[in-house]
Coordinates of C-alpha atoms and ligand atoms in Angstrom, one line a residue:
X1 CA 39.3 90.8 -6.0
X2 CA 36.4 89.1 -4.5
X3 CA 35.8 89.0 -0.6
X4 CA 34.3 86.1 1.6
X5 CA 33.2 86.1 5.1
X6 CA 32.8 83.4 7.5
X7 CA 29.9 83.0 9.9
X8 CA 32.3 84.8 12.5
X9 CA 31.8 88.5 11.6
X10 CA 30.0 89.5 8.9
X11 CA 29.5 93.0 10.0
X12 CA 33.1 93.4 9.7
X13 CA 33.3 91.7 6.3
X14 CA 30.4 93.9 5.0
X15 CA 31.5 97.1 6.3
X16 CA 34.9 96.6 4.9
X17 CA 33.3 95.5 1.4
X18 CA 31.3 98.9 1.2
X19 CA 34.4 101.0 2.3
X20 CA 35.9 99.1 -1.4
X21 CA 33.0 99.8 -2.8
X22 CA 32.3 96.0 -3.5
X23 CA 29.6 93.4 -1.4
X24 CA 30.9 90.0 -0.2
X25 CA 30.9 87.6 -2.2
X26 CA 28.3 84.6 -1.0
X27 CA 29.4 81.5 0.8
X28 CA 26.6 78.4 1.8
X29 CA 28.0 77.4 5.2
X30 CA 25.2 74.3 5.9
X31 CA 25.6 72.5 9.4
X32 CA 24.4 68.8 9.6
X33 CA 22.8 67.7 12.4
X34 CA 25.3 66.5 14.4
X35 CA 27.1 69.9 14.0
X36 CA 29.5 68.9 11.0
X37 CA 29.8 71.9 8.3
X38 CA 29.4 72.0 4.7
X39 CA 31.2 74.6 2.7
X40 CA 30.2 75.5 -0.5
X41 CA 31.3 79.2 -2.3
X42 CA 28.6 80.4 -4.6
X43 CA 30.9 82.6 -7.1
X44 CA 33.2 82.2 -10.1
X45 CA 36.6 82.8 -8.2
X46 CA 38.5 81.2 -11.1
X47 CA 42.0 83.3 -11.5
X48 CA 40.4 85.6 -8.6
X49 CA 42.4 87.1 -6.2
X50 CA 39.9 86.6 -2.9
X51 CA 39.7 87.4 0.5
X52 CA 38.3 86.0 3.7
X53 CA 37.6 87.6 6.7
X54 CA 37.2 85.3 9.6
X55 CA 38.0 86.1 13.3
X56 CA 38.4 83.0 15.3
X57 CA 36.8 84.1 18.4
X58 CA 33.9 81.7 20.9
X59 CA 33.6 79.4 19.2
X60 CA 37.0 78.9 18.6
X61 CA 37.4 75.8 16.7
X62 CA 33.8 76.2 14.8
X63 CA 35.6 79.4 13.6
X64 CA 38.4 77.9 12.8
X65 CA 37.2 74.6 10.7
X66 CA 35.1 76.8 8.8
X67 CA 37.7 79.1 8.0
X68 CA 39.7 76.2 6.7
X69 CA 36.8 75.0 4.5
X70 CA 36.2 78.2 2.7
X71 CA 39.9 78.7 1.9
X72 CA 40.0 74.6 0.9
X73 CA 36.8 75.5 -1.1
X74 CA 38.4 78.6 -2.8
X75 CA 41.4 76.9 -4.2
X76 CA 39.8 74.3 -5.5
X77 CA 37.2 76.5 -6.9
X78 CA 40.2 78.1 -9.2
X79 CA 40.9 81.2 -7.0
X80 CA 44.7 82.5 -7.8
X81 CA 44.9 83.9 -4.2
X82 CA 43.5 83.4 -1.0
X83 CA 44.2 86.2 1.5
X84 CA 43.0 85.7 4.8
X85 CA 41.9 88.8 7.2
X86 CA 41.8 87.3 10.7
X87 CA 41.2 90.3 12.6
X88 CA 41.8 88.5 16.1
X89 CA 43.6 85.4 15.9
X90 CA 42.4 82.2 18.6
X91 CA 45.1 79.6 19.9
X92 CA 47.3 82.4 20.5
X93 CA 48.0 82.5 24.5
X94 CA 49.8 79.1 23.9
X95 CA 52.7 80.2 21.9
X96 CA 55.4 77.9 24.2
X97 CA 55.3 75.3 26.5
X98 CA 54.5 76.7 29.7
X99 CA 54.4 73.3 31.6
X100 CA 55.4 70.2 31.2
X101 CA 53.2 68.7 28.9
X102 CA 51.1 71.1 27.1
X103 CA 50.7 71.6 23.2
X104 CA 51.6 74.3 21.1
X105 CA 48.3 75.2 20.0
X106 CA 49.8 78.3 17.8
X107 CA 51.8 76.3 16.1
X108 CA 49.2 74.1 15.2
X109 CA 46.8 76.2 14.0
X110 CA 49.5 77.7 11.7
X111 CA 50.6 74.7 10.4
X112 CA 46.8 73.8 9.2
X113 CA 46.4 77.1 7.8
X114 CA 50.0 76.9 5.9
X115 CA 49.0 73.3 4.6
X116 CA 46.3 74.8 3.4
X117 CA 48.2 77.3 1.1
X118 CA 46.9 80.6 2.8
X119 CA 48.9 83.8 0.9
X120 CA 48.7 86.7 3.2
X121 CA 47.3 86.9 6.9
X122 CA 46.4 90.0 7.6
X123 CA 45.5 90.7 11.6
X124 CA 44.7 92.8 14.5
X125 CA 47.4 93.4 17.8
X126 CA 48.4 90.1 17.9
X127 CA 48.8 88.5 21.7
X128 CA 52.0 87.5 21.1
X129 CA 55.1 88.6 19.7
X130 CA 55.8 85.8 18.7
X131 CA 53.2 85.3 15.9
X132 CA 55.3 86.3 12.8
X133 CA 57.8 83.6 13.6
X134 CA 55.5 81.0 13.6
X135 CA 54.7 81.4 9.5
X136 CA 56.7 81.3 6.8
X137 CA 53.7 83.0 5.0
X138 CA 53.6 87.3 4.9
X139 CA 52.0 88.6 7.8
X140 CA 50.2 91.8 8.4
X141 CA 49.7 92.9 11.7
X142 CA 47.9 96.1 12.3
X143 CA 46.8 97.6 15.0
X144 CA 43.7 99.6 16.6
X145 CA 46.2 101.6 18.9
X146 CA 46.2 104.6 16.0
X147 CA 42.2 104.5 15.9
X148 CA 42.2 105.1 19.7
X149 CA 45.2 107.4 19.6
X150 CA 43.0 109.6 17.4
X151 CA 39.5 109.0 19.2
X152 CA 41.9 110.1 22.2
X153 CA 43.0 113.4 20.7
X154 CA 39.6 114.5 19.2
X155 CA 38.4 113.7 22.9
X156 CA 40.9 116.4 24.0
X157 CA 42.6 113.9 26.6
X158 CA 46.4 115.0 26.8
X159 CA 48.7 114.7 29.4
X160 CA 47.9 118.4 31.4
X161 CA 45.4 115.6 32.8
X162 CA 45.7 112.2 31.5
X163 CA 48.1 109.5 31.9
X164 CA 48.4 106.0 30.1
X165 CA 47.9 102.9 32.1
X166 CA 49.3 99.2 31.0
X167 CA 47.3 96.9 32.7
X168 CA 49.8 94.4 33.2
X169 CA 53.8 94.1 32.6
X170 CA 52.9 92.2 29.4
X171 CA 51.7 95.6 28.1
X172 CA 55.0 97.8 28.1
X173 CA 55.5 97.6 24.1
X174 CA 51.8 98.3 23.8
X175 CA 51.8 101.2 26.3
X176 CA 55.3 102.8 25.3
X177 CA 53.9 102.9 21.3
X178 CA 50.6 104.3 22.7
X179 CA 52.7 107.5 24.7
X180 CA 54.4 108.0 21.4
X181 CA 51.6 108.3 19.5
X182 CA 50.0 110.8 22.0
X183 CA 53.2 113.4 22.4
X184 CA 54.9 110.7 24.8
X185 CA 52.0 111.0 27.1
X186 CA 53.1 109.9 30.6
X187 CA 52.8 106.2 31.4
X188 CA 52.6 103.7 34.2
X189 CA 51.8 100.1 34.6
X190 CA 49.9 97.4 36.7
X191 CA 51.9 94.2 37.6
X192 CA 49.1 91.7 37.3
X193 CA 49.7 88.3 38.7
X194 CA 47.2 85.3 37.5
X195 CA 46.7 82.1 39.1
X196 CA 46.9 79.2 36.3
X197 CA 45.0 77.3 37.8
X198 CA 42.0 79.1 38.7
X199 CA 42.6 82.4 36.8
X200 CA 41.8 84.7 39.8
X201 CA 44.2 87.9 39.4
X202 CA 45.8 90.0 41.8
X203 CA 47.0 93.6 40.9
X204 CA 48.3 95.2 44.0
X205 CA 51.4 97.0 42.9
X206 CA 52.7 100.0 40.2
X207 CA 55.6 100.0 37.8
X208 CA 56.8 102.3 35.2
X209 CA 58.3 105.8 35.1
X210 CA 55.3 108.0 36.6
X211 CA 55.3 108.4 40.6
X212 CA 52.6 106.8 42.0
X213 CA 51.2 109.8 44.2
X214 CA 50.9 111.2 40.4
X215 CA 47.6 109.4 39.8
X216 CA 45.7 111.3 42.1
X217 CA 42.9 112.8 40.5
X218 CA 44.1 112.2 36.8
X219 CA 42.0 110.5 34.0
X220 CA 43.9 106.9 33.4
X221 CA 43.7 105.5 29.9
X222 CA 43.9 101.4 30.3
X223 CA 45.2 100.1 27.1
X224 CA 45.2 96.3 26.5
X225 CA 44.9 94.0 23.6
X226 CA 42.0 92.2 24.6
X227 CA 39.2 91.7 27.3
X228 CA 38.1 88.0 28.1
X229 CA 37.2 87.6 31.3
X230 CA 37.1 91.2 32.1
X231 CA 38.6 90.2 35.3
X232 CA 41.9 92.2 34.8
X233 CA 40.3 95.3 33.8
X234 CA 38.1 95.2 36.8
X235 CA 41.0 94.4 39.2
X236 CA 43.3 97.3 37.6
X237 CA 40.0 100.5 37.7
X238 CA 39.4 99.2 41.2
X239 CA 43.7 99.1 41.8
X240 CA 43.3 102.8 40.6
X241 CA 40.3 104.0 42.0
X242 CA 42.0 103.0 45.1
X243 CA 45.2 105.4 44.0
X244 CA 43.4 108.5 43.2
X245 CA 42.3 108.5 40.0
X246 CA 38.9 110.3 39.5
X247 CA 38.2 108.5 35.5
X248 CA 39.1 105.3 33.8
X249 CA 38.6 105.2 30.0
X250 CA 39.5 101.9 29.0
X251 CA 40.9 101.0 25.5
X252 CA 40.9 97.3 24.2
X253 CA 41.3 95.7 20.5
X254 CA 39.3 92.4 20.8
X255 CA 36.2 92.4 23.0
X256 CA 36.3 88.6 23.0
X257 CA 34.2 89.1 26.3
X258 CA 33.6 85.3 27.6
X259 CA 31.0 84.2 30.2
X260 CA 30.0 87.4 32.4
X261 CA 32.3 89.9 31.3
X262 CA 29.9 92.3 29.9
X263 CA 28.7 92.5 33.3
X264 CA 31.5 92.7 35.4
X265 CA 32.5 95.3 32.9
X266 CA 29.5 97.5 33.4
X267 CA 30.0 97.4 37.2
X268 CA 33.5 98.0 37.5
X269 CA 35.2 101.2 37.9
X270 CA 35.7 101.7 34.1
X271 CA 33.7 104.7 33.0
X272 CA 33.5 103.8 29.0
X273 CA 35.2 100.5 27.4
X274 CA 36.2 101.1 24.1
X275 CA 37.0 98.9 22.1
X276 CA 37.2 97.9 18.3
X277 CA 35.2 95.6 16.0
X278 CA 37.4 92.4 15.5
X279 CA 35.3 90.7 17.2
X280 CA 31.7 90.7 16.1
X281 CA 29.7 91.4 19.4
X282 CA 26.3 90.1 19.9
X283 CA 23.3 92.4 21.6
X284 CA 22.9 90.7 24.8
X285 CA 26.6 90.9 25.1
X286 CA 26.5 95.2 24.5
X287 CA 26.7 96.9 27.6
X288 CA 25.5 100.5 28.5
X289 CA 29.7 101.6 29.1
X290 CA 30.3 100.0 25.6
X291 CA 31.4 101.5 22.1
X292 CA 32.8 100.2 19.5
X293 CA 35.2 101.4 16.8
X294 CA 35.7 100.4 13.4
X295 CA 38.5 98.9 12.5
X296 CA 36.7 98.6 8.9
X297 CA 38.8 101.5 7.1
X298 CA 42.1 100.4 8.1
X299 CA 41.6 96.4 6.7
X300 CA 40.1 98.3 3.7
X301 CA 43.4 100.4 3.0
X302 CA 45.4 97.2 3.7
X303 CA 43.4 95.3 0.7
X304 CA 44.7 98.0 -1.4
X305 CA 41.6 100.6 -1.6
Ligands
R5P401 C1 47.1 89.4 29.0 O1 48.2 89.1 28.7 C2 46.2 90.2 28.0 O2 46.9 91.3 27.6 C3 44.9 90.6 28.7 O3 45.2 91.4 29.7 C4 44.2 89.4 29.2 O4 44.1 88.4 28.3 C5 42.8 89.8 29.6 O5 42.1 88.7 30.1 P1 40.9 88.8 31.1 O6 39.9 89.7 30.6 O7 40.4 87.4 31.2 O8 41.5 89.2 32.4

């Protein structure tokens, strides 16, 4: 087996080569002046069974075109397999028509990456449930809620003085699977409505099976699958804050973290955001409430350590 990486995060793709005990495998990606890419793999992959790891995060279709050169370059290089470790997975909030209109951008990008003769697809809490439906090829999906689980019980948290808070109705699979994991660990939920248009969010009212007047004074866990804007955390601590609760620890899978979220992270009500490393963040998007855990160990087992 021989691994790749794309330009997208090679942290990831290194740290996961040294758990197997093997370096990645080099790959020239050259960019032209007028921003077209050149792929070339540098490696006898002939009869190889290889692997790319690519997250197609900001910028979404840079990440993406290169991803489908190196796996065009690896087939016609020789390689016998080409499995493809997308950790978090772009194009993905568009998985119907919503209005009138619109394109299926999942769909799409699936297609492409079908076309393209992809084997496996192995990735992170997908956004939708949707996502195995839209290939025909094996997918993996894995998730980071069993690394927090367990960062959450070496903390001590437990539900003498912690409860589990979905930041949005979207959330209830997420948040339900998370209380199992931690002894059915109370639960309640945000109801988060966003504005299309602008994407301003208002959270003003609870759900779920925990009385509100509960809250007060507990330690709230906000689980979600990823941060973009940050907005929705923000709006949910400050919807809590205002209900009592004395500490936010907020758990996320993909830090995709566009425009001024790192800042409207590190002011909000959130004490730490954790959150894992699909997404390869850069230092003047790291924040003093930030840490990051590796989700390194678990692609590594699913590779077949
Ligand atoms: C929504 O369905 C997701 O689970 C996240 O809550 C959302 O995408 C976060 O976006 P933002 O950080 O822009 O509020």
């Amino acid at each position: 087996m021989k691994i790749f990486s794309g330009s997208s995060n090679q942290a990831l793709a290194q740290k996961v080569a040294k758990v197997m005990e093997m370096s990645v495998s080099p790959v020239e990606v050259f960019v032209f002046p007028d921003g077209e890419r050149r792929i070339q793999i540098q490696e006898d992959v002939v009869d190889e069974e290889t692997v790319v790891v690519q997250s197609t995060n900001t910028p979404v279709d840079t990440h993406y075109i290169e991803l489908f050169f190196i796996i065009d370059g690896l087939l016609r290089s020789g390689a016998k397999s080409v499995t493809l470790v997308m950790p978090y997975m772009g194009y993905q909030r568009q998985d119907h028509v919503f209005r009138d209109g619109e394109a299926v951008s999942l769909d799409v990008v699936v297609k492409l990456l079908e076309a393209l003769k992809v084997d496996r697809v192995i990735t992170f809490d997908p956004h939708t449930i949707k996502l195995r439906e839209f290939f025909q090829t094996d997918v993996v999906d894995l998730s980071a809620l069993s690394l927090f689980a367990q960062f959450i019980k070496e903390k001590g948290w437990d539900s003498a003085d912690t409860v589990l808070v979905s930041p949005d109705m979207g959330g209830l699979r997420r948040i339900k699977k998370m209380s199992s994991m931690l002894s059915n660990m109370n639960w309640i939920a945000t109801v988060k409505d966003r504005d299309l248009d602008t994407g301003s969010i208002l959270i003003n009212r609870f759900e779920g099976p925990l009385p509100v007047a509960e809250l007060k004074d507990k330690r709230a866990l906000m689980v979600d699958d990823m941060i973009s804007s940050g907005k929705t955390i923000s709006e949910c601590a400050s919807f809590l804050k205002s209900n009592g609760v004395k500490e936010i620890q907020v758990f996320a899978t993909h830090p995709i973290f566009s425009k001024d979220a790192p800042k409207l992270l590190q002011v909000s009500n959130a004490d730490m955001v954790y959150v894992s490393d699909s997404v390869w963040i850069p230092e003047e998007k790291r924040f003093e409430k930030l840490k990051i855990l590796s989700i390194a160990e678990m692609i590594a087992g699913e590779l077949g350590l």
